[in-house]
XYZ file of C-alpha atoms in Angstrom:
560
model
C 94.142 98.672 114.628
C 97.630 97.341 114.307
C 100.404 99.845 113.685
C 103.731 99.712 111.935
C 107.027 101.546 112.278
C 108.084 102.810 108.857
C 111.778 102.315 108.347
C 114.495 103.070 105.830
C 118.311 103.259 105.690
C 119.936 106.638 106.102
C 120.893 108.736 103.096
C 124.529 107.828 103.675
C 123.844 104.174 102.922
C 122.483 102.693 99.722
C 119.602 100.430 98.871
C 122.115 97.713 98.084
C 124.172 97.760 101.280
C 124.154 95.112 103.989
C 124.760 96.082 107.632
C 127.958 94.950 109.253
C 127.772 92.569 112.186
C 126.390 94.328 115.217
C 125.742 97.580 113.341
C 122.622 99.459 114.304
C 120.559 100.448 111.229
C 119.385 104.031 110.810
C 115.695 104.436 110.105
C 113.177 107.015 109.021
C 110.174 106.909 111.327
C 106.557 108.091 111.400
C 106.474 111.436 113.135
C 104.727 114.805 112.887
C 106.509 117.308 110.709
C 106.213 120.956 111.680
C 107.821 124.240 110.750
C 111.590 124.170 110.917
C 111.819 120.368 110.778
C 114.673 119.007 108.609
C 113.687 117.786 105.149
C 113.457 114.026 104.504
C 116.577 112.305 103.141
C 116.983 112.201 99.368
C 115.813 109.101 97.500
C 118.251 106.284 96.981
C 119.337 105.395 93.500
C 119.020 101.876 92.166
C 121.951 100.834 90.019
C 120.988 98.817 86.965
C 122.932 97.594 83.967
C 121.825 96.002 80.712
C 124.145 94.436 78.135
C 123.750 92.288 75.071
C 127.160 90.663 75.628
C 128.546 88.830 78.665
C 130.603 91.149 80.824
C 132.857 90.848 83.808
C 131.232 91.567 87.191
C 131.119 95.226 88.132
C 133.941 96.073 90.518
C 133.035 97.082 94.035
C 132.559 100.823 94.328
C 133.517 102.426 97.614
C 133.149 99.077 99.325
C 129.576 98.498 98.134
C 128.997 95.079 96.489
C 127.014 94.838 93.234
C 123.240 94.608 93.545
C 121.766 91.172 92.830
C 118.090 91.772 92.106
C 116.135 94.799 93.264
C 118.036 95.313 96.504
C 120.541 93.550 98.732
C 119.113 95.240 101.819
C 117.614 92.809 104.305
C 114.183 93.917 105.540
C 113.215 92.979 109.084
C 109.561 92.746 110.142
C 108.358 92.783 113.733
C 105.367 90.458 113.526
C 104.569 87.557 111.244
C 100.801 87.786 110.758
C 98.906 87.995 107.476
C 100.234 91.473 106.679
C 103.774 90.224 107.158
C 103.011 87.194 104.993
C 101.747 89.272 102.070
C 104.681 91.641 102.478
C 107.054 88.667 102.227
C 105.232 87.363 99.157
C 105.719 90.698 97.393
C 109.382 90.752 98.462
C 109.912 87.265 97.040
C 108.866 88.464 93.580
C 111.431 91.261 93.809
C 114.231 89.124 95.230
C 114.281 90.994 98.557
C 115.295 89.058 101.670
C 112.851 89.240 104.575
C 113.447 88.217 108.180
C 110.650 88.243 110.733
C 110.436 88.236 114.520
C 107.371 86.475 115.875
C 106.804 84.258 118.918
C 104.606 81.755 117.059
C 106.580 78.951 115.412
C 104.021 78.493 112.635
C 102.943 82.117 112.131
C 101.524 82.986 108.672
C 104.705 84.679 107.410
C 107.008 81.846 108.519
C 106.381 79.832 105.346
C 107.379 82.616 102.936
C 110.133 84.612 104.683
C 113.885 84.153 104.280
C 114.345 83.618 108.018
C 111.999 83.383 110.992
C 113.429 84.352 114.357
C 111.218 82.954 117.102
C 110.902 85.617 119.759
C 108.588 88.229 121.187
C 108.336 91.596 119.461
C 107.285 93.010 122.847
C 110.616 91.909 124.393
C 113.110 94.785 124.261
C 116.194 92.549 124.281
C 114.799 90.375 121.479
C 113.995 93.435 119.360
C 117.466 94.932 119.876
C 119.155 91.689 118.893
C 116.841 91.230 115.909
C 117.592 94.738 114.605
C 121.221 93.717 114.052
C 120.131 91.273 111.338
C 118.588 93.816 108.974
C 119.214 97.095 107.202
C 115.581 98.198 107.264
C 113.139 97.543 110.086
C 109.353 97.674 109.819
C 106.577 96.768 112.228
C 103.528 94.721 111.315
C 101.753 94.686 114.651
C 100.973 97.290 117.288
C 101.857 95.264 120.377
C 105.592 95.962 120.206
C 107.989 97.301 122.822
C 107.742 101.040 122.171
C 110.513 102.013 124.609
C 113.076 99.859 122.812
C 112.074 101.221 119.416
C 112.447 104.770 120.723
C 116.019 104.004 121.796
C 116.824 102.372 118.474
C 115.423 105.290 116.527
C 116.794 108.088 118.722
C 114.011 110.265 117.332
C 110.337 110.895 118.126
C 108.748 108.397 120.586
C 107.031 105.467 118.899
C 104.127 105.856 121.309
C 102.661 108.455 118.937
C 101.972 105.611 116.533
C 100.099 103.655 119.147
C 98.214 106.503 120.828
C 95.079 107.347 118.812
C 94.317 110.390 120.934
C 97.721 111.921 120.212
C 97.176 111.081 116.544
C 93.964 113.110 116.500
C 95.554 116.034 118.329
C 98.280 116.141 115.698
C 95.890 116.108 112.728
C 93.653 118.740 114.278
C 96.659 121.106 114.405
C 96.910 120.834 110.628
C 93.290 121.813 110.058
C 92.098 118.332 109.101
C 88.406 117.794 109.875
C 87.769 115.175 112.578
C 84.810 114.110 114.708
C 84.830 116.195 117.912
C 86.899 114.440 120.593
C 88.247 114.961 124.096
C 90.313 113.117 126.685
C 88.553 111.665 129.744
C 90.149 110.386 132.938
C 87.390 110.479 135.565
C 83.694 109.679 135.744
C 83.019 113.389 136.128
C 84.965 114.260 132.941
C 83.221 111.611 130.857
C 79.831 112.762 132.137
C 80.778 116.302 131.067
C 81.717 114.904 127.645
C 78.304 113.277 127.401
C 76.596 116.597 128.158
C 78.781 118.336 125.583
C 78.578 115.816 122.723
C 75.252 114.124 123.485
C 74.356 110.446 123.173
C 75.107 107.935 121.823
C 78.723 108.638 122.828
C 81.705 106.780 121.338
C 84.275 105.799 123.992
C 87.696 104.633 122.779
C 90.958 103.310 124.146
C 93.995 105.362 123.243
C 96.092 102.269 122.554
C 95.662 98.714 121.252
C 92.287 99.407 119.610
C 91.588 97.633 116.318
C 88.929 95.420 114.700
C 86.325 96.793 117.088
C 88.401 96.061 120.160
C 88.955 98.987 122.470
C 85.807 100.794 121.323
C 82.416 100.930 123.035
C 79.229 102.982 122.765
C 77.360 104.556 125.675
C 73.735 104.991 124.661
C 72.925 107.066 127.753
C 74.535 108.546 130.838
C 73.718 105.467 132.934
C 75.863 103.315 130.585
C 79.094 105.230 131.185
C 80.350 103.282 134.213
C 79.892 99.866 132.571
C 81.398 101.089 129.269
C 84.475 102.440 131.044
C 84.873 99.161 132.938
C 84.586 97.134 129.721
C 87.530 99.089 128.286
C 89.779 98.475 131.273
C 89.055 101.623 133.275
C 90.358 105.172 133.025
C 93.859 103.987 133.940
C 93.914 102.187 130.583
C 93.787 105.575 128.809
C 90.473 106.672 127.266
C 89.025 109.424 125.119
C 85.575 110.065 123.660
C 84.241 111.162 120.275
C 81.011 112.787 119.208
C 78.824 110.214 117.459
C 79.207 110.635 113.684
C 76.105 109.721 111.608
C 78.094 108.838 108.489
C 76.550 107.415 105.310
C 79.663 105.556 104.160
C 83.075 104.596 105.486
C 85.809 105.282 102.952
C 89.507 104.535 102.866
C 92.490 105.804 100.884
C 95.855 104.045 100.782
C 98.658 106.616 100.517
C 102.274 105.690 99.805
C 105.036 108.069 100.805
C 108.579 107.598 99.544
C 111.777 108.523 101.325
C 112.060 111.685 99.237
C 108.637 112.825 100.508
C 106.750 112.173 97.271
C 103.325 110.538 97.582
C 100.904 108.543 95.453
C 97.291 107.727 96.342
C 95.286 104.623 95.508
C 91.662 104.973 94.344
C 89.112 105.665 97.075
C 87.368 102.510 98.325
C 84.325 101.862 100.485
C 84.678 99.634 103.540
C 81.689 97.730 104.907
C 81.980 96.453 108.470
C 80.465 93.528 110.332
C 80.559 93.720 114.126
C 83.125 96.553 113.798
C 85.417 94.377 111.654
C 86.135 95.248 108.030
C 84.163 92.635 106.109
C 83.873 93.857 102.514
C 85.858 96.406 100.509
C 84.446 97.771 97.237
C 86.872 99.350 94.767
C 86.451 101.942 93.524
C 83.934 103.520 95.899
C 80.577 104.413 94.365
C 80.695 108.103 95.169
C 80.853 111.213 92.998
C 84.084 112.474 91.481
C 83.882 115.479 93.811
C 83.770 113.264 96.916
C 86.628 111.096 95.611
C 88.792 114.175 95.174
C 87.863 115.495 98.603
C 88.681 112.150 100.257
C 91.996 111.894 98.415
C 92.920 115.475 99.316
C 92.224 114.873 103.017
C 94.198 111.632 103.005
C 97.183 113.137 101.226
C 97.196 116.205 103.482
C 97.186 113.974 106.565
C 100.143 111.885 105.371
C 102.138 114.907 104.236
C 101.885 116.248 107.783
C 103.897 113.209 108.938
C 107.418 111.998 108.342
C 108.584 108.544 107.383
C 108.313 106.294 104.354
C 105.890 103.504 103.587
C 102.217 102.810 103.085
C 99.548 104.494 105.199
C 95.817 103.712 105.309
C 93.595 106.728 105.936
C 90.134 105.794 107.206
C 87.404 108.379 106.552
C 83.743 109.087 107.233
C 81.411 110.462 104.540
C 78.629 112.427 106.238
C 75.111 113.151 105.044
C 76.281 116.652 104.069
C 78.997 115.186 101.773
C 81.665 116.206 104.292
C 84.794 114.093 104.687
C 85.998 113.497 108.267
C 89.222 111.687 109.131
C 88.618 108.733 111.435
C 92.158 107.451 111.970
C 95.404 106.587 110.182
C 97.030 103.160 110.150
C 100.745 103.577 109.342
C 101.113 100.222 107.603
C 99.583 98.102 104.835
C 95.907 97.726 105.598
C 92.869 95.507 105.194
C 91.291 98.062 102.853
C 94.218 97.609 100.466
C 94.225 93.801 100.151
C 92.401 94.049 96.811
C 95.372 95.889 95.264
C 97.228 92.575 94.862
C 94.899 91.615 91.997
C 93.239 94.890 91.013
C 96.088 97.430 90.831
C 99.287 97.689 88.825
C 101.296 97.946 92.053
C 100.023 96.208 95.180
C 100.192 98.038 98.499
C 102.757 95.476 99.683
C 105.142 96.006 96.776
C 104.558 99.744 97.186
C 105.538 99.596 100.838
C 108.827 97.887 99.970
C 109.511 100.423 97.236
C 108.900 103.272 99.679
C 111.076 102.091 102.566
C 113.943 101.026 100.279
C 114.000 104.275 98.306
C 112.923 102.606 95.054
C 110.648 104.715 92.777
C 106.984 104.360 93.696
C 104.818 102.266 91.387
C 101.556 102.995 89.586
C 98.676 102.766 92.108
C 95.855 102.879 89.549
C 93.464 99.981 89.012
C 94.088 97.592 86.126
C 90.645 96.031 86.596
C 87.493 98.185 86.284
C 86.079 96.903 89.585
C 86.999 94.720 92.545
C 85.498 93.453 95.780
C 87.468 92.065 98.710
C 85.642 89.722 101.080
C 87.216 88.893 104.439
C 86.982 85.253 105.480
C 86.022 85.604 109.139
C 85.727 82.636 111.463
C 82.086 81.529 111.602
C 82.631 78.894 114.285
C 85.300 77.591 116.629
C 87.844 74.905 115.758
C 87.275 72.303 113.050
C 83.669 73.351 112.481
C 84.915 76.802 111.531
C 87.599 75.365 109.242
C 84.954 73.273 107.483
C 82.747 76.306 106.794
C 85.723 78.288 105.509
C 86.699 75.387 103.239
C 83.205 75.323 101.738
C 83.453 79.048 100.993
C 86.845 78.590 99.341
C 85.525 75.729 97.193
C 82.790 78.011 95.853
C 85.313 80.790 95.214
C 87.416 78.484 93.058
C 84.485 78.190 90.637
C 83.889 81.945 90.314
C 85.541 83.872 87.441
C 87.937 86.567 88.607
C 88.128 85.262 92.195
C 91.476 84.835 94.002
C 91.793 83.090 97.368
C 94.270 84.185 100.050
C 94.459 81.808 103.006
C 96.544 83.034 105.935
C 97.271 79.562 107.372
C 96.582 80.536 110.965
C 96.737 77.381 113.088
C 93.739 78.225 115.266
C 90.176 79.051 114.167
C 88.114 81.421 116.286
C 84.847 83.231 115.671
C 85.293 86.572 113.894
C 89.030 85.963 113.440
C 90.447 87.010 110.052
C 91.464 83.721 108.454
C 91.873 84.834 104.843
C 90.286 86.900 102.118
C 88.868 86.517 98.626
C 89.246 89.202 95.971
C 86.914 89.256 92.967
C 87.805 91.413 89.956
C 85.564 92.020 86.973
C 84.501 94.357 84.170
C 82.023 96.341 86.292
C 80.859 96.869 89.859
C 77.556 95.169 89.015
C 79.325 92.037 87.750
C 81.592 91.639 90.800
C 78.631 92.160 93.127
C 76.732 89.394 91.329
C 79.766 87.125 91.693
C 79.937 87.931 95.403
C 76.252 87.025 95.717
C 77.048 83.705 94.047
C 79.956 83.140 96.439
C 77.726 83.793 99.430
C 74.837 81.801 97.940
C 72.402 84.673 98.147
C 69.931 85.864 95.539
C 69.650 89.592 96.017
C 69.414 90.748 92.408
C 66.456 93.032 91.784
C 66.465 94.673 88.336
C 64.434 97.583 89.693
C 67.060 98.296 92.370
C 70.165 97.569 90.313
C 72.469 100.497 89.568
C 72.024 101.608 85.937
C 74.997 101.371 83.585
C 73.429 103.169 80.632
C 70.598 105.649 80.225
C 68.067 105.603 77.406
C 66.263 108.923 77.152
C 62.659 108.939 75.926
C 61.351 112.073 74.316
C 57.792 110.966 75.074
C 55.932 108.128 76.760
C 55.505 106.101 73.549
C 58.170 103.552 74.558
C 57.190 103.345 78.222
C 55.679 99.874 77.854
C 59.066 98.512 76.727
C 61.194 100.589 79.088
C 59.097 100.294 82.279
C 61.580 97.936 83.964
C 64.517 100.291 83.447
C 65.425 103.638 84.972
C 62.529 105.723 83.662
C 62.061 109.413 83.090
C 61.049 111.643 80.197
C 63.442 114.213 78.795
C 63.127 116.267 75.637
C 66.250 117.819 74.139
C 64.397 120.642 72.382
C 61.491 121.095 74.825
C 63.471 120.830 78.092
C 67.152 121.461 77.252
C 68.053 122.358 80.862
C 66.566 119.084 82.106
C 68.492 117.183 79.449
C 71.737 118.894 80.520
C 71.178 118.148 84.220
C 70.264 114.540 83.439
C 73.484 113.967 81.460
C 75.650 115.826 83.968
C 74.417 113.741 86.915
C 74.605 110.400 85.113
C 77.956 109.389 86.557
C 76.801 110.123 90.117
C 73.905 107.723 89.547
C 76.296 104.973 88.473
C 75.850 105.325 84.727
C 79.063 104.705 82.824
C 79.631 107.509 80.319
C 81.708 106.299 77.354
C 84.614 108.427 76.208
C 83.333 111.456 74.344
C 79.745 110.691 75.479
C 78.418 109.634 72.043
C 74.688 110.066 71.432
C 72.687 107.797 69.141
C 69.134 108.562 67.994
C 66.632 105.723 67.592
C 63.230 106.131 65.969
C 60.100 106.315 68.157
C 58.849 102.842 68.963
C 62.313 101.280 68.796
C 63.205 101.072 72.465
C 64.481 97.526 72.027
C 67.020 98.744 69.479
C 68.061 101.507 71.874
C 68.648 98.906 74.560
C 70.669 96.747 72.185
C 72.778 99.726 71.188
C 73.480 100.541 74.855
C 74.528 96.932 75.475
C 76.873 96.992 72.476
C 78.502 100.180 73.771
C 79.051 98.654 77.213
C 80.293 95.407 75.661
C 83.372 97.224 74.353
C 84.743 97.037 77.950
C 82.868 94.025 79.283
C 83.881 90.544 78.028
C 80.754 88.957 79.519
C 78.457 91.326 77.636
C 80.530 90.800 74.491
C 79.852 87.062 74.639
C 76.130 87.679 75.145
C 75.971 90.133 72.230
C 77.735 87.631 69.956
C 75.358 84.868 71.070
C 72.370 87.139 70.375
C 73.716 87.948 66.914
C 74.284 84.267 66.169
C 70.702 83.494 67.210
C 69.427 86.237 64.881
C 71.528 84.864 62.026
C 70.197 81.348 62.576
C 66.630 82.700 62.670
C 67.102 84.550 59.349
C 68.669 81.528 57.658
C 65.867 79.310 58.902
C 63.234 81.715 57.520
C 65.051 81.974 54.184
C 65.197 78.209 53.825
C 61.519 77.851 54.656
C 60.517 80.572 52.174
C 62.550 78.959 49.406
C 61.063 75.531 50.113
C 57.351 76.389 50.367
C 56.955 79.672 48.443
C 55.654 83.011 49.629
C 51.937 82.178 49.440
C 52.294 79.262 51.870
C 54.835 81.208 53.951
C 52.365 84.067 54.591
C 49.504 81.809 55.631
């Protein structure tokens, strides 16, 4: 996981101010907040003026120049990878200047930032010099010089961002449910952990662990020595976790502003491949109760911290419908890439709003459903680029698909090279489009999630309805069963229209019931709307053809 330092000017400055030469910017950082801690600084105001007539420029007020665009504050980013690139793209839309520090001349963000300073973000001198160029500093990558950042911040050590074990200790103090964990520093202590937690046993590095790196599983006691060696030894800093038999991995993006206010994005499901996030489904197909529980845990975790920006809270959903916190990434995150196309405010714009003191945007989804697919390297070098290009070509022919290519100069297996987001009118439709993208035929009508339920009072229509979700419910004979069936519909994936209208169709008219259900769903699904209109046109043509034939040959001949 890569981490980020959340930064913002002090309350004494404004969102429109530029630092003087050599001035050291003040920043708000990620840190635990406990009893007696000072409150966060108040939000910054954004001056705006609208006029129908030309007017003279506003005079400078207390030495602060007028704001040109959203903010005159220069934002500095340590790291120029894909997260930095998408952050710069969002800043460009808002007229915010971005400068980045990255050692790679052609790093992904270099093509879209205002200025690229070539240098190492793990070099203390380079970071100190770079900080003089900006009013707000944020970190895109975990491998930064923590000691230098601590001196710049003069607050809580930055190592708490990088150390996952310390992260878990902090959250446990606030009563947030976590998988059982403990620190290990000798073979004896890790063997004791194995006896305590059982096997398989998850062994993790405290620092520099992301995308499956820094994590290993010991299936039995005899594996411990080799697992520890694979992670760099005890001197590298290790801890262990009890194995969690989760049913789904969920994620919630939480944005926290400088005034302490928070907004949460819809809960999503993350699907991993070789411990790397491969697919994100938004929103997650879980019950409303689980969504609320996941959001509550995520918000509670972020409110226990200080600092402004976007945080990704990774969660486990257990078989008992319990939500456990896995870890927090204090930065924009892979599980929030889809927000660029699917939400009113992307996580990248939201991050800029938060660190600059601008009001937070609407995090809700503007598309009913979305899927994000990570483009991972399938081969080395040019062979890998060729396979990725073929995937992109298919994506360009899929409705609702948007391609994001990170422009990394080197292709490696399992490396994140880009992503594709598909938005659509329903989860079923975006899944079908993903199947088309991946050239796989996995559709099975008997396994597909239902979108509407047709209730049969008896088995008279079973011959017509046998390929659908089938059960028998009688409103007057089994009212409790009818109530339970309707109440649980949403948990089964059925979309309940506003007000839950009920239509009654005569016995033996299951086809009409199906048509009515399709028409109801078509009110929010353009694809279904087109199919309904085509069906109606075909019916019209059939009636006109019959009428013409009857008129031409007479009813006696017509009935033969």
